[in-house]
Short mmCIF file of C-alpha atoms in Angstrom, two decimals:
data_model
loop_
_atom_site.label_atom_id
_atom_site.label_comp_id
_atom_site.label_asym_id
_atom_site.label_seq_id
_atom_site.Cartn_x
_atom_site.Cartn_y
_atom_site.Cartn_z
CA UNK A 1 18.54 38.30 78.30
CA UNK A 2 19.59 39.04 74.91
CA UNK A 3 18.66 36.52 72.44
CA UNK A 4 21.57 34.40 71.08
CA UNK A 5 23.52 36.35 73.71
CA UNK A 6 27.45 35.36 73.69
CA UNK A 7 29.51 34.30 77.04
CA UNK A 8 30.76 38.02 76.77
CA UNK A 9 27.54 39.38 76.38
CA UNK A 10 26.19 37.92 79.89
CA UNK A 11 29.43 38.53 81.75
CA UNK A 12 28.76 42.29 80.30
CA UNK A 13 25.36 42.90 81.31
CA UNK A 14 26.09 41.26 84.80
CA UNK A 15 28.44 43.30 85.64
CA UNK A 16 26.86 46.40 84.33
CA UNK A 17 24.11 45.15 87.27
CA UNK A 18 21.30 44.51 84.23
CA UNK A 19 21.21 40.63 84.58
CA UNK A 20 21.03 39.10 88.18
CA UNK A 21 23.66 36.34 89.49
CA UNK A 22 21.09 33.12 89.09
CA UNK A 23 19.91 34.56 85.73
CA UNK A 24 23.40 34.91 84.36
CA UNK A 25 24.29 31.71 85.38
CA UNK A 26 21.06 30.13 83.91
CA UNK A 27 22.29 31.47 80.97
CA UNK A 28 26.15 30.41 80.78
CA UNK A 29 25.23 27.25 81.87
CA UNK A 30 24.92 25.80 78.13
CA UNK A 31 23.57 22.60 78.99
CA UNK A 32 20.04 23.31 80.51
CA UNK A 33 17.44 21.28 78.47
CA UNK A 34 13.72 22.42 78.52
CA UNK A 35 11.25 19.58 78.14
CA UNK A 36 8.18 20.19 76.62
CA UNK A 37 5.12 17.85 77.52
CA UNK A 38 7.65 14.94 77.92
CA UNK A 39 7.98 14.45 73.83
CA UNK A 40 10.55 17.89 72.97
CA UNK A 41 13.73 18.31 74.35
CA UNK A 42 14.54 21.86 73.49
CA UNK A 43 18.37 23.15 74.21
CA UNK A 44 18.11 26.19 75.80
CA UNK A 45 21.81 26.94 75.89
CA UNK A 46 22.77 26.44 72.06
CA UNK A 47 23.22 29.95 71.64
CA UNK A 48 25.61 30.46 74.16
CA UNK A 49 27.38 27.36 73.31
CA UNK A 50 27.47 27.16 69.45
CA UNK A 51 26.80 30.31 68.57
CA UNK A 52 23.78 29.53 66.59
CA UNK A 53 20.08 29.73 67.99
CA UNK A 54 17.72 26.57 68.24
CA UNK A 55 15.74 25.92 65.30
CA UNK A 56 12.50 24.07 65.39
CA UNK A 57 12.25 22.11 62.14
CA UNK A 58 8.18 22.31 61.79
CA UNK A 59 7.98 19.47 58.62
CA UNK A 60 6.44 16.62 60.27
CA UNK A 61 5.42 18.03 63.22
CA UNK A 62 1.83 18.34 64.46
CA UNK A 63 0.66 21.93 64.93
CA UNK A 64 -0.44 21.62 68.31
CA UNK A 65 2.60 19.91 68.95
CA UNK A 66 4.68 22.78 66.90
CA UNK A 67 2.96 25.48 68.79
CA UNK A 68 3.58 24.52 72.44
CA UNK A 69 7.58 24.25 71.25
CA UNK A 70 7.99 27.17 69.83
CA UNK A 71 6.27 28.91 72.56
CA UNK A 72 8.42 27.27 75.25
CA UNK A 73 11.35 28.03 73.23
CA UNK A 74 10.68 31.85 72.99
CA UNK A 75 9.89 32.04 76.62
CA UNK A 76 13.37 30.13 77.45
CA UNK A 77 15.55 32.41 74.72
CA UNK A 78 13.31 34.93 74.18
CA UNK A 79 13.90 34.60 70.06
CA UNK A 80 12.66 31.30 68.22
CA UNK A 81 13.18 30.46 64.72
CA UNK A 82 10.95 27.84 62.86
CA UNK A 83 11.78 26.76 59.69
CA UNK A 84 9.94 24.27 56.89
CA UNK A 85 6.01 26.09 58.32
CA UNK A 86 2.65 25.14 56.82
CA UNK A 87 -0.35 26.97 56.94
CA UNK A 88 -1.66 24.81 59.68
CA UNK A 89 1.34 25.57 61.84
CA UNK A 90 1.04 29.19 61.44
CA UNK A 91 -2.88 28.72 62.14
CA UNK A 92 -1.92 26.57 65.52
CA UNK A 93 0.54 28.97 66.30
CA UNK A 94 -1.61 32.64 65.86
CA UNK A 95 -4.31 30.55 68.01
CA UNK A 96 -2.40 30.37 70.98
CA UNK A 97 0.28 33.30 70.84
CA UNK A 98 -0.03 35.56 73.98
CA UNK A 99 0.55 39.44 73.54
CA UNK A 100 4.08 40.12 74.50
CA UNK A 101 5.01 37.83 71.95
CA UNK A 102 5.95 39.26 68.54
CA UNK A 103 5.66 36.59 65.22
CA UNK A 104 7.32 37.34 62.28
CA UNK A 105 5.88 35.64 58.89
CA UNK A 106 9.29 35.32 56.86
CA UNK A 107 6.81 33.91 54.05
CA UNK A 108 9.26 33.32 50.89
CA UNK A 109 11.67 31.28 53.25
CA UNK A 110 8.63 29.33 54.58
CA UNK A 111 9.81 30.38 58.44
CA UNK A 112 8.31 31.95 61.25
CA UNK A 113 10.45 33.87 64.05
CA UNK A 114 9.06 34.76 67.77
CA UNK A 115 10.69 37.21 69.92
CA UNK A 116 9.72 38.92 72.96
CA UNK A 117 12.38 41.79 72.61
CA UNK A 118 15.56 42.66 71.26
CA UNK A 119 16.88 41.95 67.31
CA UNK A 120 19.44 39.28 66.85
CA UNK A 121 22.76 40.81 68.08
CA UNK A 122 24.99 42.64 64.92
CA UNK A 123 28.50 40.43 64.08
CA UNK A 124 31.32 41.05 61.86
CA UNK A 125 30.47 39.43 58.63
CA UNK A 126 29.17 39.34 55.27
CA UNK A 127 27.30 36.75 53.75
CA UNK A 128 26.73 37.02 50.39
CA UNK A 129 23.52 34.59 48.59
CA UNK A 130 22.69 33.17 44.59
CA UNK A 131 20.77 31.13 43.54
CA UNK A 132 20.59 29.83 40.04
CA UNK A 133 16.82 30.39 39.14
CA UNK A 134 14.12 31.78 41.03
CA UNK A 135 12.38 28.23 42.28
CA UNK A 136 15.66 27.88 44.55
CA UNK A 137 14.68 31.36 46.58
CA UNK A 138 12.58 29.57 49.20
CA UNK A 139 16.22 27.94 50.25
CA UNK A 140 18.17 30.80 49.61
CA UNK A 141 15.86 32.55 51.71
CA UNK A 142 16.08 29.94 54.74
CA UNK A 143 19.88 30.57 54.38
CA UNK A 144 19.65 34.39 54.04
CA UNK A 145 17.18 34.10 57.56
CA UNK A 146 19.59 31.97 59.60
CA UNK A 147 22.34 34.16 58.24
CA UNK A 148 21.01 37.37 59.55
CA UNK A 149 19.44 35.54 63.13
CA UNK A 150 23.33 34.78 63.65
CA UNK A 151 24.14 38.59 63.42
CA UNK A 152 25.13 38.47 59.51
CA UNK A 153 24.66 41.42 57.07
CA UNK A 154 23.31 39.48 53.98
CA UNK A 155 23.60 40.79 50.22
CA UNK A 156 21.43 38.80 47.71
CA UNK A 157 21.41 38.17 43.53
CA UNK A 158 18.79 35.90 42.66
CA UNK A 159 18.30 34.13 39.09
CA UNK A 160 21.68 34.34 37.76
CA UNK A 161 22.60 30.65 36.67
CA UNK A 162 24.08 29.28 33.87
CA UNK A 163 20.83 29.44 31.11
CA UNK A 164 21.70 33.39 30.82
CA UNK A 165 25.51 33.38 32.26
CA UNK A 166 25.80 36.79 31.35
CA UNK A 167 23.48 37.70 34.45
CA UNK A 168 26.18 36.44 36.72
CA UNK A 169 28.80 38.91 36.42
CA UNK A 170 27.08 42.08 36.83
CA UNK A 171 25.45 40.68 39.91
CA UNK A 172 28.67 39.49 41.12
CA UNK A 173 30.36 42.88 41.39
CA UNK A 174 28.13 43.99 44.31
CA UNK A 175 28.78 40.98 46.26
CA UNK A 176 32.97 40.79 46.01
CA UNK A 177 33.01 42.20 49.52
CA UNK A 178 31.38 39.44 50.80
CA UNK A 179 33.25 36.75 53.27
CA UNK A 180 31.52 33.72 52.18
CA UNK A 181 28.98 32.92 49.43
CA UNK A 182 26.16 30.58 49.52
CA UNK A 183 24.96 29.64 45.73
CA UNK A 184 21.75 27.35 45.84
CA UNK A 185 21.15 25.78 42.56
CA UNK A 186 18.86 22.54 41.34
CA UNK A 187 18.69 20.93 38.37
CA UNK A 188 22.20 20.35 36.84
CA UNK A 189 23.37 22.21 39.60
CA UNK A 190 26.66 23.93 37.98
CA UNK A 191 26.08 27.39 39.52
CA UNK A 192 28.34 26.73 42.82
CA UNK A 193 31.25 25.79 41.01
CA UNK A 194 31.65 28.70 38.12
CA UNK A 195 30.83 31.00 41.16
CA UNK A 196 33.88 29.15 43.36
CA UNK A 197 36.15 30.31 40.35
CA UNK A 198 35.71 33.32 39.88
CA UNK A 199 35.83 34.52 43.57
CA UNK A 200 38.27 34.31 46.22
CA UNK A 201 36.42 33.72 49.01
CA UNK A 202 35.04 30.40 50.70
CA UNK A 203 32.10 28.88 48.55
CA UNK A 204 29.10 26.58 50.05
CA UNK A 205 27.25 24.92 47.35
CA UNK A 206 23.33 23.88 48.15
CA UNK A 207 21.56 21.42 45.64
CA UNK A 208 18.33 22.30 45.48
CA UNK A 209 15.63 19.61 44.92
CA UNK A 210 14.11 21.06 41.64
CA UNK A 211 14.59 19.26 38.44
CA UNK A 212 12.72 16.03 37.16
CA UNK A 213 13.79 12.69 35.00
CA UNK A 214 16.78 11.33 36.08
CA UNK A 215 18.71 12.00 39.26
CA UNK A 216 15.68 14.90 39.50
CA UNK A 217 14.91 16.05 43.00
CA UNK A 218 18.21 17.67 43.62
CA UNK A 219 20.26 14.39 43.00
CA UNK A 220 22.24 15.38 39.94
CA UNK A 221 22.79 19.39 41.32
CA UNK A 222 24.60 17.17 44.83
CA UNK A 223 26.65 14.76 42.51
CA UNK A 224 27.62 17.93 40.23
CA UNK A 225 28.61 20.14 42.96
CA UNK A 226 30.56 16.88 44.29
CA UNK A 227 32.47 16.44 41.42
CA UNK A 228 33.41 19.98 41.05
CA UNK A 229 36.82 21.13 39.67
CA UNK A 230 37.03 24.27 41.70
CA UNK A 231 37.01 24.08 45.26
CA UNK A 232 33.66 24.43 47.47
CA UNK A 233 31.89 22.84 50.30
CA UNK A 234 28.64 21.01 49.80
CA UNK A 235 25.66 20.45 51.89
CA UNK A 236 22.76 18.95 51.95
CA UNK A 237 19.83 19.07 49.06
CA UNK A 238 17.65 22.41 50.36
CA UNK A 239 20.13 22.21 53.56
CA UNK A 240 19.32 25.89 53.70
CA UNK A 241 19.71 26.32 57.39
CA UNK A 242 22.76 24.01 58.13
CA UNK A 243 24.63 27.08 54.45
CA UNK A 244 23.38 30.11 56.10
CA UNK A 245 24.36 28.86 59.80
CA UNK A 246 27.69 27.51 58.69
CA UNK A 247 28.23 30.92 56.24
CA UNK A 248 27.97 32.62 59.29
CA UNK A 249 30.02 31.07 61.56
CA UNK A 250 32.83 31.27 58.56
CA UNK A 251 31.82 35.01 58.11
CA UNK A 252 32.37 35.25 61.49
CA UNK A 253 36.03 34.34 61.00
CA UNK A 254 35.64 32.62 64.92
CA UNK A 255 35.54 35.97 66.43
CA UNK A 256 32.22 36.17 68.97
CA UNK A 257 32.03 39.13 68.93
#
């Protein structure tokens, strides 16, 4: 089964005799729940359902634990995405990985991704990503990752914020085709909203927890990009996944496929 495979995907590849009746209907059913040891509940149909793979958020987990998901997760979708990895996750996770399983270190967005065949399937879409300075790339890069799992092409410009404007617009001017911008910024956080005004296209702020003193830890970059004149979604602080998945979905424009 292709990984994040759409309804139209599995109805294609059953009739084309590639997919049997009980494995396409394993697949549309959307709902099936794997449990894993009786602790993880992992939803097996998000993909077809959402449009978005399962992500296993690896902060907090213990890398035993962390391993035996991800594992069951690949084997269910046959793609798994971790985001948030330590060493000792990786460690766990290289211990126990059997040999039809490729892993795939994404190391500056601090993710890992298993798969056991195909790519993520190509969508319509362009997603384009900025950050302010260069310590807000390990989010970027979690949102540039989810981005291209959901089928995105991505287009980057990375330390373009507002100490050295002037870096903006050059950078800008290769990413006007773009459907939907992500700008992660900490600190003061003002990036999101010069960016919202000067393109025409839906803008998705992400406070980034960088910055110290007052309202540090990506505090004052959320209020700013709150309180912004020009108009733009906010997430989370380092919300990374929830930007790149919801950039996509918006790239997407609702079409599946």
């Amino acid at each position: 089964m292709l990984p994040n495979a759409t309804i139209k995907d599995i109805l294609r590849m059953y009739r084309n005799d590639e997919v049997s009746e009980d494995e396409a209907a394993n697949a549309l059913e959307g709902l099936r729940i794997e449990v894993i040891d009786g602790m993880a509940r992992i939803d097996a149909g998000r993909s077809v359902r959402c449009g978005m793979p399962e992500v296993v958020l690896a902060e907090g987990k213990e890398p035993e634990a962390f391993a035996g998901i991800m594992l069951a997760q690949v084997k269910a979708a046959g793609r798994c995405i971790a985001t948030r990895v330590s060493a000792e996750h990786l460690d766990a996770l290289r211990a126990r990985l059997p040999p039809e399983v490729r892993m795939e270190h994404r190391e500056a967005a601090r993710a890992v991704v298993l798969s056991t065949g195909e790519g993520p399937v190509p969508r319509r879409g362009t997603v384009a990503i900025l950050t302010a300075g260069t310590s807000d790339i390990p989010v970027a890069e979690e949102a540039r990752l989810i981005a291209e799992e959901m089928g995105c092409e991505v287009r980057t410009a990375y330390d373009v914020g507002v100490a050295g404007i002037h870096r903006l617009f050059s950078a800008l001017r290769d990413l006007i085709p773009a459907d939907v911008f992500v700008v992660a910024a900490g600190r003061e956080g003002t990036l999101p909203a010069i960016v919202a005004g000067l393109v025409d296209r839906p803008v998705i702020g992400v406070p980034v927890s960088t910055g110290y003193g007052y309202m540090g830890g990506g505090e004052a970059a959320l209020a700013s990009m709150l309180q912004a004149c020009s108009v733009l979604a906010v997430v989370n602080i380092d919300a990374g996944f929830t930007a790149g998945a919801f950039a996509a979905q918006v790239a997407h424009g609702g079409n599946r496929e």
